[in-house]
Amino acid sequence: MSDERRPDYREVNFDGLVGPTHNYAGLALGNVASMSHGGLVANPKEAALQGLAKMKALMEAGYLQGVLPPQQRPDLGALRALGFTGSDERVLARAAGEAPQLLRAVCSASSMWTANAATVTPSVDAPDGRLHLTPANLQSSFHRFLEPATTGRVLQAIFRDESRFALHPALPATPAFSDEGAANHTRLAGDHGEPGVHLYVYGREAFGWGGESSPAPKRFPARQTREASQAVARQHGLADHQVVFAQQHPEAIDAGVFHNDVISVGNGPVLLYHEMAFLDEAGTLEALRERMHSPLIPVRVPVEAVSLEDAVGSYLFNSQLLSNPDGTMTLVVPGECQENESVWRTLQDHLLAGANPIGEVVVKDVKQSMRNGGGPACLRLRVVLGAEERAALAGRVLLDDALHDELTAWVERHYRDRLAPEELADPALARESLTALDELSRLLEIGSVYPFQREGA
Ligand code: SUG
């Protein structure tokens, strides 16, 4: 790590492309939107197009935009591993009859939420001068535990240059090392090229759980452990003076804040957070200030302005906070913020009018994803890269007009515009999905990342 600033370092937002089996299955305990929308009819085509429209809008506004592909779903390999045998049709039919929740799980398009794909440390912070990535093990739910193997292959295909990029194995997939990736990680720095401080927010401690210093949520599970965050920081070579570990407020988890990115968002020197985000608010800010090279700019939203319920319902904090070249910042909020009076008022009176760099609010409609608890920030993985590192990315994953148009046409060609949970056993859906993904992997030039391309599965 060096102390000099690197002016060519910029943030690339890698959004997850929504997969063809996007559906509402009510799979995510502690995620209020997923729990309340299970069973609804989804529109995979609209979901994918909403995501692409967001990517295009940000690209046109001058931000660097990347794209990550969806995963192979239904994951028939997972069903076979659980004892379902016979032809693909038979496996699907038996799972639908005997274990419909398992079928729903193996059909989830949850890899669209790439904030949970991995945790990333830019090269400017790492002792070996390489960018470090660790795929999240996502072991806290079965449908998401199915993601890291393919995520690892996708990241390997893109961050292939070992002289610049270090891809680590996911942590052991066991409750003590429960890891949900960048959704619980925030890098703060004066600008992207300045050495940063890494804020890791965890919900529980695995060893010493429930003690007086570590109160636990009572209603919903805490998905990230302190031990997992510490292990990721260790893998990436970060030193004590570069990291802060903060416990999430257990009352927030019980109100539906299943990841830290549902209650705070930071970028550059700005940390926008709700009063109930951290168990020790003052201690967390102080630790950040002590370590940062530039002054921290905290933007606090008190409970009186926005209740926890409104924060969770509107996803105000699951916004994208984007840095502009003139030092201002843009907040990309989900449409639900506009529909909530206290949230919209807070955005105007408190955030835009306040003494902070946030100078613009942009509203984006990602309702298809929102109904499963995924706002604008869930849909992207932030990767800070220098110019040479950007040039070293493999595959065709940085969005330009041509790629956007090809992806849109690809979605129009292959996706259904309605998908009910009862339709997931349709063997035609599985075939459509594989045909689409095979074409996509060629379009993105990422090679054979899918199990069916590797094993003939
Ligand atoms: O893990 N929802 C995802 C939403 C993830 C949002 N990501 C961030 N906050 N970064 C989850 O809870 C619901 C799927 C369903 O119910 O069909 C789901 O997995």
Coordinates of C-alpha atoms and ligand atoms in Angstrom, one line a residue:
M1 CA 0.0 0.0 0.0
S2 CA 1.3 3.5 -0.8
D3 CA 0.1 6.8 0.5
E4 CA -0.1 8.6 -2.8
R5 CA -3.4 9.2 -4.4
R6 CA -4.2 7.6 -7.8
P7 CA -6.2 9.9 -9.9
D8 CA -7.2 7.3 -12.5
Y9 CA -9.0 5.1 -9.9
R10 CA -12.7 5.0 -10.5
E11 CA -15.6 3.0 -9.3
V12 CA -17.3 0.5 -11.6
N13 CA -20.7 -0.7 -10.6
F14 CA -21.2 -4.3 -11.7
D15 CA -24.9 -4.9 -11.8
G16 CA -26.4 -8.3 -11.8
L17 CA -28.5 -9.1 -14.9
V18 CA -31.8 -10.6 -13.7
G19 CA -32.1 -14.2 -14.7
P20 CA -35.0 -15.8 -16.8
T21 CA -36.5 -17.6 -13.7
H22 CA -37.0 -14.5 -11.6
N23 CA -40.0 -15.3 -9.3
Y24 CA -41.5 -14.6 -5.9
A25 CA -41.1 -17.5 -3.6
G26 CA -41.0 -16.0 -0.1
L27 CA -37.6 -17.6 0.6
A28 CA -35.8 -15.0 2.6
L29 CA -36.5 -15.0 6.4
G30 CA -36.0 -11.6 7.9
N31 CA -36.4 -9.9 4.5
V32 CA -39.9 -8.3 4.8
A33 CA -40.4 -7.7 1.1
S34 CA -39.6 -11.3 0.2
M35 CA -41.7 -12.7 3.0
S36 CA -44.7 -10.6 2.1
H37 CA -44.6 -11.1 -1.7
G38 CA -44.1 -14.9 -1.9
G39 CA -46.6 -16.4 -4.3
L40 CA -47.1 -13.3 -6.5
V41 CA -46.7 -13.6 -10.3
A42 CA -43.4 -12.2 -11.4
N43 CA -42.4 -10.6 -14.7
P44 CA -38.8 -11.8 -15.5
K45 CA -38.7 -9.7 -18.7
E46 CA -39.7 -6.5 -17.0
A47 CA -37.3 -7.2 -14.1
A48 CA -34.3 -7.7 -16.5
L49 CA -35.3 -4.6 -18.5
Q50 CA -35.7 -2.5 -15.4
G51 CA -32.2 -3.5 -14.4
L52 CA -30.8 -2.7 -17.8
A53 CA -32.5 0.7 -17.9
K54 CA -30.9 1.6 -14.6
M55 CA -27.5 0.5 -15.9
K56 CA -28.0 2.5 -19.1
A57 CA -29.1 5.6 -17.3
L58 CA -26.0 5.5 -15.1
M59 CA -23.7 4.9 -18.0
E60 CA -25.2 7.8 -19.9
A61 CA -24.7 10.0 -16.8
G62 CA -21.0 9.3 -17.0
Y63 CA -20.5 6.5 -14.4
L64 CA -18.7 3.3 -15.3
Q65 CA -21.1 0.5 -15.5
G66 CA -20.3 -3.3 -15.6
V67 CA -22.6 -6.3 -15.8
L68 CA -22.5 -9.7 -14.3
P69 CA -24.4 -12.7 -15.7
P70 CA -27.2 -14.6 -13.9
Q71 CA -26.8 -18.2 -12.9
Q72 CA -28.0 -21.5 -14.2
R73 CA -31.5 -22.0 -12.8
P74 CA -33.3 -24.2 -12.1
D75 CA -30.2 -25.8 -10.5
L76 CA -31.0 -29.4 -11.3
G77 CA -27.6 -30.4 -10.0
A78 CA -28.7 -29.3 -6.5
L79 CA -31.9 -31.3 -6.8
R80 CA -30.0 -34.4 -7.9
A81 CA -27.6 -33.9 -5.0
L82 CA -30.7 -34.0 -2.7
G83 CA -31.7 -37.4 -4.1
F84 CA -34.0 -36.6 -7.0
T85 CA -33.2 -38.9 -9.9
G86 CA -34.2 -39.6 -13.5
S87 CA -34.6 -37.3 -16.4
D88 CA -34.7 -33.5 -16.0
E89 CA -38.5 -33.6 -16.4
R90 CA -38.8 -36.3 -13.8
V91 CA -36.6 -34.4 -11.3
L92 CA -38.6 -31.2 -11.8
A93 CA -41.9 -33.0 -11.5
R94 CA -40.9 -34.9 -8.3
A95 CA -39.5 -31.9 -6.7
A96 CA -42.7 -29.9 -7.5
G97 CA -44.8 -32.7 -5.9
E98 CA -42.7 -33.7 -3.0
A99 CA -40.7 -30.6 -2.0
P100 CA -42.1 -27.4 -3.7
Q101 CA -40.0 -25.2 -1.5
L102 CA -36.9 -26.9 -2.7
L103 CA -38.0 -26.4 -6.3
R104 CA -38.5 -22.7 -5.6
A105 CA -35.1 -22.4 -4.0
V106 CA -33.3 -23.9 -7.0
C107 CA -35.1 -21.6 -9.3
S108 CA -34.4 -18.3 -7.5
A109 CA -32.8 -15.6 -9.6
S110 CA -31.2 -14.2 -6.4
S111 CA -27.7 -13.8 -8.0
M112 CA -29.1 -10.5 -9.5
W113 CA -28.2 -9.0 -6.1
T114 CA -24.5 -8.7 -6.7
A115 CA -23.9 -6.7 -3.6
N116 CA -23.9 -10.2 -2.1
A117 CA -21.7 -11.7 -4.7
A118 CA -18.4 -10.8 -3.1
T119 CA -16.4 -8.4 -0.9
V120 CA -13.8 -6.4 -2.8
T121 CA -10.6 -4.5 -1.7
P122 CA -9.2 -2.2 -4.3
S123 CA -5.5 -2.5 -5.1
V124 CA -4.7 0.9 -3.6
D125 CA -5.4 -0.6 -0.2
A126 CA -3.9 -4.0 -0.5
P127 CA -0.3 -4.7 0.6
D128 CA 0.5 -6.6 -2.6
G129 CA -0.9 -3.9 -4.8
R130 CA -3.5 -6.3 -6.3
L131 CA -7.3 -6.0 -6.2
H132 CA -8.7 -8.7 -3.9
L133 CA -12.1 -10.4 -4.1
T134 CA -13.8 -13.0 -1.9
P135 CA -17.1 -14.6 -3.1
A136 CA -19.6 -14.6 -0.3
N137 CA -20.5 -18.1 1.0
L138 CA -24.2 -17.0 1.4
Q139 CA -24.6 -20.0 3.7
S140 CA -27.5 -18.5 5.7
S141 CA -30.1 -19.6 3.1
F142 CA -30.2 -22.6 0.8
H143 CA -31.2 -20.8 -2.3
R144 CA -28.3 -18.3 -2.0
F145 CA -25.8 -20.9 -0.8
L146 CA -26.1 -22.3 -4.4
E147 CA -24.6 -19.1 -5.8
P148 CA -20.9 -18.9 -4.8
A149 CA -19.5 -21.8 -7.0
T150 CA -20.7 -20.1 -10.2
T151 CA -20.0 -16.6 -8.9
G152 CA -16.4 -17.7 -8.4
R153 CA -16.1 -18.9 -12.0
V154 CA -17.6 -15.7 -13.3
L155 CA -15.2 -13.6 -11.3
Q156 CA -12.3 -15.8 -12.3
A157 CA -13.3 -15.3 -16.0
I158 CA -13.4 -11.5 -15.6
F159 CA -10.6 -10.9 -13.1
R160 CA -8.3 -13.4 -14.8
D161 CA -5.1 -11.5 -14.7
E162 CA -3.3 -12.8 -11.6
S163 CA -0.7 -10.1 -11.7
R164 CA -3.4 -7.6 -10.9
F165 CA -6.3 -9.5 -9.3
A166 CA -6.4 -12.0 -6.4
L167 CA -9.6 -14.1 -6.2
H168 CA -9.9 -15.9 -2.8
P169 CA -12.0 -18.9 -2.0
A170 CA -15.3 -18.3 -0.3
L171 CA -15.1 -18.7 3.5
P172 CA -16.1 -22.1 5.0
A173 CA -19.8 -22.3 4.5
T174 CA -20.8 -22.8 8.1
P175 CA -22.7 -20.5 10.5
A176 CA -19.6 -19.2 12.3
F177 CA -18.3 -17.7 9.0
S178 CA -21.7 -16.6 7.6
D179 CA -20.7 -14.1 4.9
E180 CA -23.1 -12.0 2.8
G181 CA -20.4 -10.0 0.9
A182 CA -20.3 -6.3 0.1
A183 CA -23.8 -5.6 1.4
N184 CA -22.1 -5.5 4.8
H185 CA -18.9 -3.7 3.7
T186 CA -18.3 0.0 3.0
R187 CA -15.1 1.6 1.8
L188 CA -14.6 5.2 2.9
A189 CA -11.9 7.5 1.5
G190 CA -11.5 11.1 0.4
D191 CA -11.7 9.9 -3.2
H192 CA -11.5 6.5 -4.9
G193 CA -7.7 6.7 -5.4
E194 CA -6.9 7.6 -1.8
P195 CA -6.1 4.7 0.6
G196 CA -9.4 3.8 2.2
V197 CA -10.9 2.6 5.5
H198 CA -13.0 -0.5 5.4
L199 CA -16.1 -0.6 7.5
Y200 CA -17.4 -4.1 8.1
V201 CA -20.8 -4.4 9.7
Y202 CA -21.8 -7.7 11.3
G203 CA -25.0 -8.9 13.0
R204 CA -23.5 -11.3 15.4
E205 CA -20.4 -12.8 16.9
A206 CA -20.1 -16.5 16.4
F207 CA -17.8 -17.2 19.3
G208 CA -19.2 -15.4 22.4
W209 CA -22.7 -15.0 21.0
G210 CA -25.4 -13.5 23.2
G211 CA -23.0 -12.2 25.8
E212 CA -23.8 -8.8 27.4
S213 CA -21.5 -6.9 25.1
S214 CA -23.2 -8.5 22.1
P215 CA -27.0 -8.4 22.2
A216 CA -28.7 -10.6 19.7
P217 CA -31.8 -9.9 17.4
K218 CA -34.8 -11.8 18.8
R219 CA -37.0 -12.2 15.7
F220 CA -34.9 -12.5 12.6
P221 CA -31.5 -14.1 12.0
A222 CA -28.3 -12.1 11.9
R223 CA -26.7 -13.0 8.6
Q224 CA -23.1 -11.7 8.9
T225 CA -20.7 -12.7 11.6
R226 CA -17.8 -10.7 12.9
E227 CA -15.6 -13.7 12.4
A228 CA -16.5 -13.8 8.7
S229 CA -15.7 -10.1 8.2
Q230 CA -12.4 -10.5 10.0
A231 CA -11.5 -13.4 7.9
V232 CA -12.2 -11.5 4.6
A233 CA -10.1 -8.6 5.8
R234 CA -7.3 -11.0 6.7
Q235 CA -7.5 -12.7 3.3
H236 CA -7.1 -9.3 1.7
G237 CA -4.1 -8.4 3.8
L238 CA -5.7 -5.4 5.5
A239 CA -4.1 -4.0 8.7
D240 CA -5.8 -2.9 11.9
H241 CA -5.4 0.8 10.9
Q242 CA -7.4 0.1 7.7
V243 CA -10.5 -1.6 9.2
V244 CA -13.4 -1.0 11.5
F245 CA -15.7 -3.8 12.7
A246 CA -19.1 -2.5 13.9
Q247 CA -22.1 -4.4 15.1
Q248 CA -25.4 -3.8 13.5
H249 CA -28.2 -2.7 15.8
P250 CA -30.2 -5.9 16.7
E251 CA -33.4 -3.9 16.7
A252 CA -32.8 -3.0 13.1
I253 CA -32.4 -6.6 12.1
D254 CA -35.6 -7.4 13.9
A255 CA -37.3 -4.7 11.9
G256 CA -36.2 -6.2 8.6
V257 CA -32.7 -4.9 8.1
F258 CA -31.2 -8.2 7.0
H259 CA -28.1 -6.5 5.5
N260 CA -26.3 -3.3 6.5
D261 CA -27.0 -1.8 3.1
V262 CA -30.7 -1.6 4.0
I263 CA -29.8 1.0 6.7
S264 CA -26.7 2.8 5.5
V265 CA -24.7 3.6 2.4
G266 CA -21.3 5.2 2.1
N267 CA -19.0 6.3 -0.6
G268 CA -16.0 8.6 -0.8
P269 CA -15.9 10.5 2.5
V270 CA -19.7 10.3 3.0
L271 CA -21.5 7.9 5.3
L272 CA -25.3 8.2 5.0
Y273 CA -26.9 6.2 7.8
H274 CA -29.9 5.8 10.0
E275 CA -29.7 6.5 13.7
M276 CA -30.4 2.8 14.3
A277 CA -27.8 1.4 11.9
F278 CA -25.0 0.7 14.5
L279 CA -25.2 -0.6 18.0
D280 CA -22.4 1.8 18.9
E281 CA -23.0 4.8 16.7
A282 CA -20.5 7.2 18.4
G283 CA -17.8 4.5 18.7
T284 CA -18.1 3.6 15.0
L285 CA -17.8 7.1 13.8
E286 CA -14.8 7.8 16.0
A287 CA -13.0 4.7 14.8
L288 CA -13.6 5.7 11.2
R289 CA -12.4 9.3 11.9
E290 CA -9.2 8.0 13.6
R291 CA -8.3 5.9 10.6
M292 CA -9.4 8.0 7.6
H293 CA -6.9 10.1 5.7
S294 CA -9.6 12.7 4.8
P295 CA -12.4 14.0 7.1
L296 CA -15.4 11.7 7.4
I297 CA -18.7 13.4 6.4
P298 CA -21.4 11.6 8.4
V299 CA -25.0 12.2 7.2
R300 CA -27.3 11.0 10.0
V301 CA -31.0 10.3 9.5
P302 CA -32.8 10.3 12.9
V303 CA -35.7 8.1 13.9
E304 CA -37.9 11.2 14.1
A305 CA -37.4 11.9 10.4
V306 CA -37.7 8.3 9.1
S307 CA -38.9 5.4 11.3
L308 CA -37.2 2.0 11.0
E309 CA -40.3 0.8 9.3
D310 CA -40.3 3.5 6.7
A311 CA -36.5 2.9 6.1
V312 CA -37.2 -0.7 5.4
G313 CA -40.4 -0.1 3.4
S314 CA -38.9 2.6 1.2
Y315 CA -35.3 1.2 1.0
L316 CA -34.0 4.8 1.3
F317 CA -30.6 3.5 2.4
N318 CA -30.4 0.9 -0.3
S319 CA -29.7 3.8 -2.7
Q320 CA -26.6 4.1 -4.8
L321 CA -24.4 7.0 -3.6
L322 CA -22.3 8.0 -6.6
S323 CA -19.3 10.3 -6.7
N324 CA -19.2 13.0 -9.3
P325 CA -16.0 14.6 -10.7
D326 CA -16.9 18.0 -9.2
G327 CA -17.0 16.6 -5.7
T328 CA -20.8 16.4 -5.4
M329 CA -22.7 13.2 -5.0
T330 CA -25.8 11.7 -6.6
L331 CA -28.2 9.5 -4.8
V332 CA -30.0 6.9 -6.9
V333 CA -33.1 6.0 -4.9
P334 CA -35.8 3.4 -5.6
G335 CA -39.3 4.7 -6.7
E336 CA -40.7 3.5 -3.4
C337 CA -39.0 6.5 -1.7
Q338 CA -41.1 8.9 -3.7
E339 CA -44.3 7.2 -2.5
N340 CA -43.4 7.6 1.2
E341 CA -44.1 11.1 2.5
S342 CA -41.7 11.2 5.4
V343 CA -38.9 9.7 3.3
W344 CA -39.4 12.0 0.4
R345 CA -39.6 15.0 2.7
T346 CA -36.3 13.9 4.4
L347 CA -34.7 13.5 1.0
Q348 CA -35.6 17.1 0.1
D349 CA -35.3 18.9 3.4
H350 CA -32.6 17.0 5.2
L351 CA -30.4 15.4 2.6
L352 CA -30.5 17.7 -0.4
A353 CA -30.8 20.9 1.6
G354 CA -28.2 19.8 4.2
A355 CA -24.5 20.7 4.4
N356 CA -23.2 17.6 2.6
P357 CA -22.0 16.7 -0.9
I358 CA -25.3 15.1 -1.9
G359 CA -26.5 17.4 -4.6
E360 CA -28.9 15.3 -6.7
V361 CA -31.5 12.6 -6.2
V362 CA -32.4 10.3 -9.1
V363 CA -35.4 8.0 -8.9
K364 CA -35.2 4.6 -10.5
D365 CA -37.9 2.0 -10.9
V366 CA -36.7 -1.5 -9.9
K367 CA -40.0 -2.7 -8.5
Q368 CA -39.6 -6.3 -9.8
S369 CA -36.4 -6.6 -7.7
M370 CA -37.8 -4.5 -4.8
R371 CA -40.6 -7.0 -4.2
N372 CA -37.9 -9.5 -3.3
G373 CA -36.1 -7.0 -1.1
G374 CA -33.5 -5.8 -3.6
G375 CA -33.1 -2.1 -4.2
P376 CA -30.7 -0.2 -6.5
A377 CA -27.7 -0.8 -4.2
C378 CA -28.4 -4.6 -3.9
L379 CA -28.2 -4.9 -7.6
R380 CA -24.6 -3.7 -7.9
L381 CA -21.2 -4.8 -6.8
R382 CA -18.8 -1.8 -6.5
V383 CA -15.3 -2.4 -7.8
V384 CA -12.8 0.5 -7.6
L385 CA -10.2 0.1 -10.4
G386 CA -7.3 2.0 -11.9
A387 CA -7.2 2.6 -15.6
E388 CA -4.8 -0.3 -16.3
E389 CA -6.9 -2.6 -14.2
R390 CA -10.0 -1.7 -16.2
A391 CA -8.1 -2.4 -19.4
A392 CA -7.0 -5.8 -17.9
L393 CA -10.6 -7.0 -17.3
A394 CA -11.4 -10.0 -19.4
G395 CA -14.8 -10.6 -21.1
R396 CA -17.1 -8.0 -22.6
V397 CA -18.6 -6.8 -19.3
L398 CA -18.2 -3.0 -19.3
L399 CA -21.4 -1.6 -20.6
D400 CA -21.5 0.6 -23.7
D401 CA -24.4 1.3 -26.0
A402 CA -23.8 -1.7 -28.2
L403 CA -23.7 -4.1 -25.3
H404 CA -26.8 -2.6 -23.7
D405 CA -28.7 -2.9 -27.0
E406 CA -27.6 -6.5 -27.5
L407 CA -28.5 -7.5 -23.9
T408 CA -31.9 -5.8 -24.2
A409 CA -32.6 -7.7 -27.5
W410 CA -31.4 -10.9 -25.8
V411 CA -33.9 -10.4 -22.9
E412 CA -36.7 -9.6 -25.3
R413 CA -36.0 -12.8 -27.2
H414 CA -35.7 -15.2 -24.3
Y415 CA -37.6 -14.0 -21.3
R416 CA -41.2 -14.7 -20.2
D417 CA -43.4 -11.8 -19.1
R418 CA -45.1 -13.8 -16.4
L419 CA -43.9 -16.5 -14.1
A420 CA -45.9 -17.9 -11.2
P421 CA -44.4 -20.2 -8.6
E422 CA -46.5 -23.1 -9.9
E423 CA -44.9 -22.7 -13.4
L424 CA -41.4 -23.4 -12.1
A425 CA -41.6 -27.1 -12.8
D426 CA -42.3 -26.5 -16.5
P427 CA -39.5 -28.3 -18.3
A428 CA -39.7 -25.7 -21.1
L429 CA -38.7 -23.0 -18.7
A430 CA -35.5 -24.9 -17.9
R431 CA -34.7 -25.4 -21.6
E432 CA -35.4 -21.7 -22.4
S433 CA -33.1 -20.7 -19.6
L434 CA -30.2 -22.8 -20.7
T435 CA -30.5 -21.7 -24.3
A436 CA -30.5 -18.1 -23.1
L437 CA -27.5 -18.5 -20.8
D438 CA -25.5 -20.3 -23.5
E439 CA -26.0 -17.4 -25.8
L440 CA -25.3 -14.9 -23.1
S441 CA -21.9 -16.4 -22.1
R442 CA -20.9 -16.0 -25.7
L443 CA -22.2 -12.5 -25.9
L444 CA -20.2 -11.6 -22.8
E445 CA -17.2 -13.6 -23.9
I446 CA -16.8 -15.2 -20.5
G447 CA -16.3 -18.8 -21.5
S448 CA -18.0 -21.8 -20.0
V449 CA -18.9 -20.7 -16.6
Y450 CA -22.2 -22.7 -16.3
P451 CA -22.4 -26.2 -15.0
F452 CA -24.3 -27.4 -18.1
Q453 CA -21.5 -26.1 -20.3
R454 CA -18.8 -27.8 -18.2
E455 CA -20.3 -31.2 -17.4
G456 CA -23.0 -31.6 -20.0
A457 CA -25.4 -31.5 -17.0
Ligands
SUG1 O1 -30.9 -12.4 0.3 N1 -33.9 -11.8 -1.5 C1 -32.5 -11.4 -1.2 C2 -32.4 -9.9 -1.3 C3 -31.0 -9.5 -1.3 C4 -30.8 -8.1 -1.2 N2 -29.5 -7.7 -1.2 C5 -28.9 -6.7 -0.4 N3 -29.6 -6.1 0.6 N4 -27.7 -6.4 -0.6 C6 -32.1 -11.9 0.1 O2 -32.9 -11.8 1.1 C7 -35.7 -13.4 -2.0 C8 -36.0 -14.5 -3.0 C9 -37.4 -14.9 -2.9 O3 -38.1 -14.8 -1.9 O4 -37.9 -15.5 -3.9 C10 -34.3 -13.1 -1.7 O5 -33.4 -14.0 -1.8

